C-alpha positions as semicolon CSV with decimal commas, in nm:
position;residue;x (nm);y (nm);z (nm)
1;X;-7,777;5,785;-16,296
2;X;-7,418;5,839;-16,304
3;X;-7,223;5,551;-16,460
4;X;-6,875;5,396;-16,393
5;X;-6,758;5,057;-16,444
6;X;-8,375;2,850;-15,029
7;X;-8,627;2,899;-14,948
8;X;-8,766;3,189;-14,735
9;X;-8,754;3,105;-14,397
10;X;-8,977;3,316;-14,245
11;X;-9,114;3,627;-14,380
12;X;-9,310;3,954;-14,269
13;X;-9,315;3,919;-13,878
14;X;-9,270;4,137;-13,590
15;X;-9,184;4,513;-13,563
16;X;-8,847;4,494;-13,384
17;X;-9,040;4,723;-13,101
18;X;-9,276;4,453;-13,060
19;X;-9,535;4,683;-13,000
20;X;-9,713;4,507;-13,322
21;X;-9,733;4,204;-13,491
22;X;-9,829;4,092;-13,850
23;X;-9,949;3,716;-13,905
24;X;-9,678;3,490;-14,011
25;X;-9,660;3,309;-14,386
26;X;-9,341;3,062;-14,336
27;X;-9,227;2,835;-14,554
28;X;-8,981;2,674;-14,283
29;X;-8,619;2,507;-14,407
30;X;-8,613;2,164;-14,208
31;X;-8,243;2,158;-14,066
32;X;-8,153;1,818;-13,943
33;X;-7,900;1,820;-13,644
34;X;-7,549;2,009;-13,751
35;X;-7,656;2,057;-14,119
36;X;-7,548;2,350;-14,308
37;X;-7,779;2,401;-14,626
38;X;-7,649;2,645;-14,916
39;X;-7,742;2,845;-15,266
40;X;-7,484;2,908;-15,454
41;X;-7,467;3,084;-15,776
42;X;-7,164;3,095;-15,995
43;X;-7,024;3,324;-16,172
44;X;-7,025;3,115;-16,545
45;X;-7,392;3,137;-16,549
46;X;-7,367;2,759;-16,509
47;X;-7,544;2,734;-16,175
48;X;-7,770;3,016;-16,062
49;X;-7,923;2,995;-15,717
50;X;-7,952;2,698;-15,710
51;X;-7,960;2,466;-15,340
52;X;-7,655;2,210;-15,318
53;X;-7,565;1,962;-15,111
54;X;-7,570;2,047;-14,752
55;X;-7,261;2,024;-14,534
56;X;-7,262;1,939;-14,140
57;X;-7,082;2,104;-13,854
58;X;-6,815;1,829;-13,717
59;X;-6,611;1,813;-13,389
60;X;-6,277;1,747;-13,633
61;X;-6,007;2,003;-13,774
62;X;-5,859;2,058;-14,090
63;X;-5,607;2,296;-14,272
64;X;-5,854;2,490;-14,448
65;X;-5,873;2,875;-14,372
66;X;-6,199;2,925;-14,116
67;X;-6,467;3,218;-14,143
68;X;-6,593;3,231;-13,771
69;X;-6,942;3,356;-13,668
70;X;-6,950;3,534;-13,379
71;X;-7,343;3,582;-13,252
72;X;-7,265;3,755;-12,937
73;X;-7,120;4,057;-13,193
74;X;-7,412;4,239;-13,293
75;X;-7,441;4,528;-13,513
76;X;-7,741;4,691;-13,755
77;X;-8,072;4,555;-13,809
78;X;-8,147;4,501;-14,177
79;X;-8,505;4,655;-14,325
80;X;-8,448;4,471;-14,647
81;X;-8,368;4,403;-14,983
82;X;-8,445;4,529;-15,318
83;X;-8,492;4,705;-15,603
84;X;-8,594;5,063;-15,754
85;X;-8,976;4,997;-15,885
86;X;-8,973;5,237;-16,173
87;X;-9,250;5,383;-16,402
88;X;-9,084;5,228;-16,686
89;X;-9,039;4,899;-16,510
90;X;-9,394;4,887;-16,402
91;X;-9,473;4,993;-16,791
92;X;-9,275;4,675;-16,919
93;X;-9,441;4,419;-16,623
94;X;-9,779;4,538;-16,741
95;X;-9,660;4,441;-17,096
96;X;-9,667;4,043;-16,917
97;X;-9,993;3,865;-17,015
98;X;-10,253;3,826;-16,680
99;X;-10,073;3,530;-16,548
100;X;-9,724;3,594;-16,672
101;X;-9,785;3,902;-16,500
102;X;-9,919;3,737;-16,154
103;X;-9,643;3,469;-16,208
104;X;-9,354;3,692;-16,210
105;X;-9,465;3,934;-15,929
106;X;-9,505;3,652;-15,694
107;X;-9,185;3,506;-15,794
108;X;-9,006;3,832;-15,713
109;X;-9,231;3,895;-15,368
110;X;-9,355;3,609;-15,225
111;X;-9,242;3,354;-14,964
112;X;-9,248;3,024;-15,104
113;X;-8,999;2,788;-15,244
114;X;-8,971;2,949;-15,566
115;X;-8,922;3,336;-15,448
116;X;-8,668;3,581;-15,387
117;X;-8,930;3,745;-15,142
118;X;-8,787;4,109;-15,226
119;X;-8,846;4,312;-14,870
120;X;-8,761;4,666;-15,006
121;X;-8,865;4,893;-15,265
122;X;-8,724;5,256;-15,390
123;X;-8,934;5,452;-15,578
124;X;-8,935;5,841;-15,746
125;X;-9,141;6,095;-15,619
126;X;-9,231;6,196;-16,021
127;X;-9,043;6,037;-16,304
128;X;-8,730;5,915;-16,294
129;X;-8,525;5,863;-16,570
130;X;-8,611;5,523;-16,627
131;X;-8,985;5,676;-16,679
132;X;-9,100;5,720;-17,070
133;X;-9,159;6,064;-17,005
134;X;-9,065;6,313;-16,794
135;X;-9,335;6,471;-16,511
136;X;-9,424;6,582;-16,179
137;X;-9,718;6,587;-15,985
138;X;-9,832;6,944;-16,073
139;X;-9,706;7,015;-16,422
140;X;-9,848;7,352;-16,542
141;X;-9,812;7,525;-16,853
142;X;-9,535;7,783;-16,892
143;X;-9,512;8,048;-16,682
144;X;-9,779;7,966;-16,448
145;X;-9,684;7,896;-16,062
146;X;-9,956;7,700;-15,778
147;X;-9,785;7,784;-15,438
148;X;-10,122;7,638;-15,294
149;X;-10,015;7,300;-15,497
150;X;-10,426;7,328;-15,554
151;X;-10,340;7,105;-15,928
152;X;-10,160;6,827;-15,715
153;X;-10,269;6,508;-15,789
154;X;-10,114;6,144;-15,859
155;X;-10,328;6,030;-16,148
156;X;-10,010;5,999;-16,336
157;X;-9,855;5,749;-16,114
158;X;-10,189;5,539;-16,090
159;X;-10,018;5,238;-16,310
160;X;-9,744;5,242;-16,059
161;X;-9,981;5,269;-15,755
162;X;-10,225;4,986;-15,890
163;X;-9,872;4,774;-15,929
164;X;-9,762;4,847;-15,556
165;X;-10,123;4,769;-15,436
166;X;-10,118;4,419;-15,619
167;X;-9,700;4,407;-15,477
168;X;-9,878;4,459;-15,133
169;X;-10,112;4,175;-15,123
170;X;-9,876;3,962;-15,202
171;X;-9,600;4,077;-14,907
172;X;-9,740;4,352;-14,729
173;X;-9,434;4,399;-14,479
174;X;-9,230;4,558;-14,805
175;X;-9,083;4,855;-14,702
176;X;-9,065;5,180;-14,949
177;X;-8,837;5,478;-14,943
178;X;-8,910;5,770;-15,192
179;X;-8,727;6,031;-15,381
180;X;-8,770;6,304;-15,632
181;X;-8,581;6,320;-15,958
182;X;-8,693;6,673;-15,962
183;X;-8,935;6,901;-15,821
184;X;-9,230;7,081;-16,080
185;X;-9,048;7,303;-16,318
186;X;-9,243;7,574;-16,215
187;X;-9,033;7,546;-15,874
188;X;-8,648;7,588;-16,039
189;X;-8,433;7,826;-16,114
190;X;-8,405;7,732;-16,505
191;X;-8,766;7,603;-16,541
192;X;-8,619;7,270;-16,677
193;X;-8,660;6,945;-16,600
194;X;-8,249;6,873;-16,621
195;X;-8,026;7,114;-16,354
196;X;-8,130;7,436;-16,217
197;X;-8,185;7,471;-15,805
198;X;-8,513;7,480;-15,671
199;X;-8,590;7,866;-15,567
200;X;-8,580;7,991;-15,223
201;X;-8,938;8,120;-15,243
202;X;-9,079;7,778;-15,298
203;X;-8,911;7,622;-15,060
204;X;-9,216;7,588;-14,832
205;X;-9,402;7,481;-15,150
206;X;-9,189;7,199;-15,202
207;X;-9,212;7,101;-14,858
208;X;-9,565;7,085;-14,854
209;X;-9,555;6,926;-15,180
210;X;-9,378;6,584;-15,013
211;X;-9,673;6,625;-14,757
212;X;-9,888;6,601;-15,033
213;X;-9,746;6,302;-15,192
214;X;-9,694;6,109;-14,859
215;X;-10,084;6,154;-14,750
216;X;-10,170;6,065;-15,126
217;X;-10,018;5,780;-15,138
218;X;-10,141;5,667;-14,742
219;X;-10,481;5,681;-14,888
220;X;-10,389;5,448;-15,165
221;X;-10,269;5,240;-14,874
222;X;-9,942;5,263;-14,950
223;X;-9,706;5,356;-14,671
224;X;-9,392;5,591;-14,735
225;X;-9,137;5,488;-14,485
226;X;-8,874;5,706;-14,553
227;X;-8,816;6,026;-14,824
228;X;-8,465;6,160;-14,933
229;X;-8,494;6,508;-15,037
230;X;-8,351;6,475;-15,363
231;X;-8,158;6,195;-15,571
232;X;-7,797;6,257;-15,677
233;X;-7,834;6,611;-15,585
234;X;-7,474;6,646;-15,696
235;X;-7,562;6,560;-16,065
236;X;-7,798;6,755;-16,198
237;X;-7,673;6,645;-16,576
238;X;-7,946;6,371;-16,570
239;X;-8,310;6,422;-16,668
240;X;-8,515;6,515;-16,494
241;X;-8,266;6,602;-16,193
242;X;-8,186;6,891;-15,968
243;X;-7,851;7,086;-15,771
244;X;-7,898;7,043;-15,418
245;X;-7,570;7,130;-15,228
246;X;-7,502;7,026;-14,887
247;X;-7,609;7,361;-14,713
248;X;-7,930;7,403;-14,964
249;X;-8,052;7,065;-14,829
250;X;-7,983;7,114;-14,491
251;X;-8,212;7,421;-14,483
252;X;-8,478;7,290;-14,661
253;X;-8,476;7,001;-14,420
254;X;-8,414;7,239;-14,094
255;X;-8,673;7,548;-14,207
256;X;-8,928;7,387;-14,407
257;X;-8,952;6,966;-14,450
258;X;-8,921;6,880;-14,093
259;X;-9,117;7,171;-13,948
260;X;-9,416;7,048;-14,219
261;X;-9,335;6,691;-14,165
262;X;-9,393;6,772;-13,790
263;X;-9,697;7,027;-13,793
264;X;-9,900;6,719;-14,035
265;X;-9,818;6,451;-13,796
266;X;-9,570;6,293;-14,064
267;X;-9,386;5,983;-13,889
268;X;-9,194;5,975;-14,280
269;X;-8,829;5,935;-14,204
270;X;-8,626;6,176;-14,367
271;X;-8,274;6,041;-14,509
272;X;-8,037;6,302;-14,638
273;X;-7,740;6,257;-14,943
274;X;-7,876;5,951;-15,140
275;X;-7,504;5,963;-15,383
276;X;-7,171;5,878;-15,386
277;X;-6,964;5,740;-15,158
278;X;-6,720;5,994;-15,215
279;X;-6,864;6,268;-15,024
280;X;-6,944;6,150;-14,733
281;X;-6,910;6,514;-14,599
282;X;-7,204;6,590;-14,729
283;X;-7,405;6,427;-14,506
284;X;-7,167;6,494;-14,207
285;X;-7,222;6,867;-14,275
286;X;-7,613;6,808;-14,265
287;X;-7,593;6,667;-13,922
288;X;-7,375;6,874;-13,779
289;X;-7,617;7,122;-13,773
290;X;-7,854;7,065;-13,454
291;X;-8,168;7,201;-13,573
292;X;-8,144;7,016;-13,879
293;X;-8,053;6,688;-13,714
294;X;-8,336;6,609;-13,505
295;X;-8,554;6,569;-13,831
296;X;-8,309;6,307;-13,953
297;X;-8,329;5,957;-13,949
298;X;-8,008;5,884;-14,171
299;X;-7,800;5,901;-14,495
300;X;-7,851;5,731;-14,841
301;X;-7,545;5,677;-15,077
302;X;-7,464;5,506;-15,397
303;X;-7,144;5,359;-15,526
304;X;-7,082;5,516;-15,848
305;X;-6,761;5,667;-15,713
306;X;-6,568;5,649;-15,396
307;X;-6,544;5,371;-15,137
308;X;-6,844;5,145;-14,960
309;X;-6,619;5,226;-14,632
310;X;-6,778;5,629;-14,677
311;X;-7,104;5,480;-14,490
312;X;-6,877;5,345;-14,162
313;X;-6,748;5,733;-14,172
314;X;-7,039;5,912;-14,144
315;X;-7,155;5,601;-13,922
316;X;-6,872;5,692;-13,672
317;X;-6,912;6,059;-13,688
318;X;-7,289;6,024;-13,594
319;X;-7,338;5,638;-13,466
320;X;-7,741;5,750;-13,385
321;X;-7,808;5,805;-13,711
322;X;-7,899;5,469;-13,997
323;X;-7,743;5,405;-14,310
324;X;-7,928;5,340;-14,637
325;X;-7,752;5,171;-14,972
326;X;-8,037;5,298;-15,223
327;X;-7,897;5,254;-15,608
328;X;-7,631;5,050;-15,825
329;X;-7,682;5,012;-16,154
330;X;-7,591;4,701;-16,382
331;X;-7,509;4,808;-16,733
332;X;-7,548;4,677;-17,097
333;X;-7,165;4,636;-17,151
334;X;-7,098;4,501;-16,813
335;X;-7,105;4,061;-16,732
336;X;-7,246;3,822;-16,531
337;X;-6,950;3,735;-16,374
338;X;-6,795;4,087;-16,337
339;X;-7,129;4,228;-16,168
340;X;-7,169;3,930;-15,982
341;X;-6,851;3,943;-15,815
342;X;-6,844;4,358;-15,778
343;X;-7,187;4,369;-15,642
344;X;-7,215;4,100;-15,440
345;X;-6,904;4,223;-15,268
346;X;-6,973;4,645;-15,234
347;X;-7,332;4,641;-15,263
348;X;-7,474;4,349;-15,032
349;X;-7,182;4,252;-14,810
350;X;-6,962;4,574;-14,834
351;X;-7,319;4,788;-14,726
352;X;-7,354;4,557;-14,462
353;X;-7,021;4,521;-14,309
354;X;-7,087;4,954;-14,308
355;X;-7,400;4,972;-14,116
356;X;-7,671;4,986;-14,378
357;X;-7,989;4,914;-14,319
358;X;-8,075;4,829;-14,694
359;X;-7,904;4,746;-15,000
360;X;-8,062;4,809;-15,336
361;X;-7,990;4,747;-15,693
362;X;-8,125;5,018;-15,952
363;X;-8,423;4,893;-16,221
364;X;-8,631;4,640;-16,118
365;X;-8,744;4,575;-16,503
366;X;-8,665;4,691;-16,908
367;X;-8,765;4,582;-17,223
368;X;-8,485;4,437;-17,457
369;X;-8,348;4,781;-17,561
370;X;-8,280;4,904;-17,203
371;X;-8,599;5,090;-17,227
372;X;-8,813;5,260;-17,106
373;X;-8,597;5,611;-17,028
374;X;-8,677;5,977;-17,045
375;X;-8,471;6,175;-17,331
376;X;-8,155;6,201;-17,177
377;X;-8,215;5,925;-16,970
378;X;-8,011;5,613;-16,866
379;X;-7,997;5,401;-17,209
380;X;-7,795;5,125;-17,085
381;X;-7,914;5,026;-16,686
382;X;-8,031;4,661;-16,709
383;X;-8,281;4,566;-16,487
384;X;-8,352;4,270;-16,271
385;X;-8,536;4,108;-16,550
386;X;-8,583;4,216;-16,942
387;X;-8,938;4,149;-17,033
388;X;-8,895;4,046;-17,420
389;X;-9,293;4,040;-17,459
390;X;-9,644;3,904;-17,329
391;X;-9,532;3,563;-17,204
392;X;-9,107;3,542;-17,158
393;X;-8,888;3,733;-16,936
394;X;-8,517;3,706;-16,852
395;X;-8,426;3,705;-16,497
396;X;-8,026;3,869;-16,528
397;X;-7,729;3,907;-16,289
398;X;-7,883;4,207;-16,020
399;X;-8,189;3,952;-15,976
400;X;-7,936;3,685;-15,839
401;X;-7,736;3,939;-15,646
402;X;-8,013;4,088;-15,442
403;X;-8,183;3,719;-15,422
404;X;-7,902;3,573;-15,252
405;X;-7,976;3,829;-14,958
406;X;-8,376;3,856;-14,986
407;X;-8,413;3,511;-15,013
408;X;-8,253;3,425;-14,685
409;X;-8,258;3,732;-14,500
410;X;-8,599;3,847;-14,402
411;X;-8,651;4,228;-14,243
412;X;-8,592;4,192;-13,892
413;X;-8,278;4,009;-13,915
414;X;-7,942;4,148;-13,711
415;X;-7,604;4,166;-13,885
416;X;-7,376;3,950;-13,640
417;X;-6,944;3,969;-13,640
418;X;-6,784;3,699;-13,957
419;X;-6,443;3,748;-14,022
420;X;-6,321;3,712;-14,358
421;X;-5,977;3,611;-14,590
422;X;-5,819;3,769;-14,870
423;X;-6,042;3,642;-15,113
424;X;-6,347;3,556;-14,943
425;X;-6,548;3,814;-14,868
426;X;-6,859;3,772;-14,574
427;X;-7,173;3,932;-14,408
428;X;-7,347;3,711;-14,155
429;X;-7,689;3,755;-13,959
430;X;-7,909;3,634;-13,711
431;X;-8,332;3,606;-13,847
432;X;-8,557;3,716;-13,501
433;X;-8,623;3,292;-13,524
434;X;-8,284;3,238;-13,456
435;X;-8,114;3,112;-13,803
436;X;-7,821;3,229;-13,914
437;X;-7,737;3,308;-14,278
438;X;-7,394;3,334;-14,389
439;X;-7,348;3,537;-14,735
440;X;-6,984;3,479;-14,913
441;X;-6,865;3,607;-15,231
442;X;-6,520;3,450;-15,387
443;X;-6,277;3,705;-15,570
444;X;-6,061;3,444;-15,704
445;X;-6,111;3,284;-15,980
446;X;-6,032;2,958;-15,869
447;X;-6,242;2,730;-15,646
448;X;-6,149;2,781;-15,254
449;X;-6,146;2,543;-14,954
450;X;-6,273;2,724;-14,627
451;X;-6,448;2,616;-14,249
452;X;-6,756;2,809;-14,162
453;X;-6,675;2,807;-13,766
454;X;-6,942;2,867;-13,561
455;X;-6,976;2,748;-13,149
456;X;-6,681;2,571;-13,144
457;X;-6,788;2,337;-13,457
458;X;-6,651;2,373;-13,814
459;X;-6,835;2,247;-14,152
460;X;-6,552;2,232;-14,434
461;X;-6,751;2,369;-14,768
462;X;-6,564;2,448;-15,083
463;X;-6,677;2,760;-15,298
464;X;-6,661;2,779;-15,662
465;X;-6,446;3,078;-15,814
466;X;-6,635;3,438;-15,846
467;X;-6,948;3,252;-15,770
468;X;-7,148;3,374;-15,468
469;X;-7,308;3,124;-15,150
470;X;-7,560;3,188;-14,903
471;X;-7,515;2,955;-14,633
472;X;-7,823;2,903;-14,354
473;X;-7,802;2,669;-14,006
């Protein structure tokens, strides 16, 4: 890390190919005639997604300022919503007595009235920082090298796995993208877990060493959508981490990843970057390359510097290729209201209104002391919710940002044109059953008066200040 300052209406459903279809479990919202239902959380903590009074389209106009819906304007398809699922979250959850445990996990990935219904999940390929230790998945002792990767094995990953299995019965349309922190020791340049490149000579290795994880993991039954080569590769002062420059990635990606990926019958996207917004060249360089670019299905970024509009740039220079939003961290010193009103706007609606696919908070879960890390680890990302011990847990303010997306927008769904006002900012959609969801985050700190306009009708709603709404017709 690198740090700066309703109900479900439908869930798991068809592949937007159609070529396959998973059984539906709806819970269905009842909309009577022109009524507008809405969640609304504010940001005093007073009211946290919570369902209010619905509103109903009228024929009649008013002086109010109007966000207008336009469903013929379609843009991205959204995979979903989420979270990072850490070894140090999945360490905490485990902490949850038996039906604590089974409580919370349906609570944060099932469909009914009382879910978010999370759709997406990150994990690390190895530790991550927010792991209690730091480790790959062929740790030797020193000075010892296994280019055959013949000492390759997941055992220490099997909490996680048996967590994901369990995550999978309950919603088994989650989606999971996967990234290394760093690759085996034994691999780099400076034989550490923090910095150093990964050598030249190993590069196959490495390669072959994703294959490994990917297949491992499909006979777990756990699917690996997508893989970015490395997190942050521009910050390799975190542990574990790893330098990966722009033309470093783009030849292990053109030589050895998507050859491997290729010769093993590996339909595992590959996304490129997965950092800041504020190189955006980085990824542009990737793809400019040819050879490298067939293998790629996109670019991940994060928001700890630069601008959410770095995704539409890369999205213009290469409109083929997806956009992922995979990390953004909430912080011990940071507030409700402040993250609310930050992350609601960059991280769900500002990734949105830039193409992405995803959006994604960082820890899914932490005890009380912002643990569990790795030495030199993040000792101040919050997660979703602190689990204080075997039977409480405290949901906090990334569990009500993400929620006010997952809750209402199921995979599947298609970002569709909503203007928006100085204050006000918007990201609409269309669900495949033909809803439409209306997410709007106020910057002001007082209350404000606006029209959602949609087909010619208007419903007047009034928004409470630096609280966030999801709206659904």
């Amino acid at each position: 890390m690198k740090f700066h300052n309703l109900y479900s209406f439908f869930r798991g459903a068809a592949l937007l190919s159609g070529v396959a279809l998973f059984s539906l479990s709806c819970t269905v919202v009842s909309n009577k005639g022109n009524e507008v239902q809405y969640w609304l959380t504010k940001g005093d903590e007073s009211v946290k997604l919570q369902q209010q009074t619905s509103v109903k389209f009228v024929n009649t106009s008013n002086s109010f300022q109007n966000i207008e819906i336009d469903d013929s304007q379609k843009f991205q398809y959204v995979d979903g919503f989420g979270y990072t699922l850490t070894g140090g979250s999945v360490e905490v959850i485990n902490r949850l007595s038996s039906s604590k445990r089974k409580a919370l996990l349906n609570e944060l990935f099932g469909n009914d009235k009382n879910s978010i219904s999370i759709s997406y999940l990150r994990l690390s390929i190895g530790a991550s920082d927010l792991d209690g230790k730091v480790f790959s998945y062929d740790d030797l002792p020193e000075g010892q090298t296994d280019p055959s990767l013949s000492n390759f094995s997941l055992e220490k990953d099997k909490n996680l796995i048996a967590t994901l299995k369990e995550i999978l019965a309950i919603n088994p349309s989650v989606k999971i993208i996967a990234a290394p922190w760093s690759p085996p020791v034994w691999m780099k340049d400076n034989g550490q877990s923090k910095g150093g490149s990964l050598k030249p000579e190993f590069y196959g290795t490495y390669a072959q060493y994703f294959v490994k994880y990917i297949q491992g993991m499909k006979k777990e039954g756990i699917t690996i959508d997508a893989v970015t080569p490395q997190n942050e590769p521009l910050h390799p002062g975190n542990n574990p981490s790893l330098y990966m420059p722009s033309e470093k990635q783009g030849d292990f990606i053109k030589n050895h990843l998507g050859p491997v990926f290729k010769a093993n019958g590996i339909t595992t996207k590959i996304v490129v970057y997965d950092h800041n917004c504020n190189k955006p060249e980085y990824a542009i360089d990737i793809l400019k390359d040819a050879e490298a670019n067939k293998y790629i299905d996109g670019s991940a970024f994060h928001l700890y510097e630069g601008e959410i509009s770095a995704l539409s740039t890369v999205h213009n220079a290469f409109p083929d290729k997806n956009l992922y939003f995979t990390e953004q961290w909430t912080g011990s010193k940071g507030t409700f209201t402040e993250d609310l009103n930050w992350h609601t706007k960059n991280v769900i609606i500002g990734s949105m209104r830039n193409w992405s696919k995803i959006a994604l908070e960082w820890n899914l879960a932490n005890d009380p002391e912002y643990a569990p890390h790795t030495p030199g680890g993040c000792t101040e990302c919050k997660g979703a919710v602190t689990v204080s011990d075997s039977e409480n847990f405290t949901r906090n303010v990334s569990y009500y940002i993400i929620a006010h997306a997952s809750k209402f927008v199921p995979a599947g769904s298609q970002r569709i044109a909503s203007t928006q006002t100085d204050k006000l900012s918007t990201a609409a959609f269309k669900t495949q059953f033909g809803k439409i969801v209306l997410i709007v985050q106020n910057d002001n700190p007082s209350d404000d008066n606006f029209n959602i306009k949609f087909a010619g009708k208007t419903a007047a709603v009034t928004i409470s200040g630096r609280s966030t709404a999801t709206y659904i017709f």
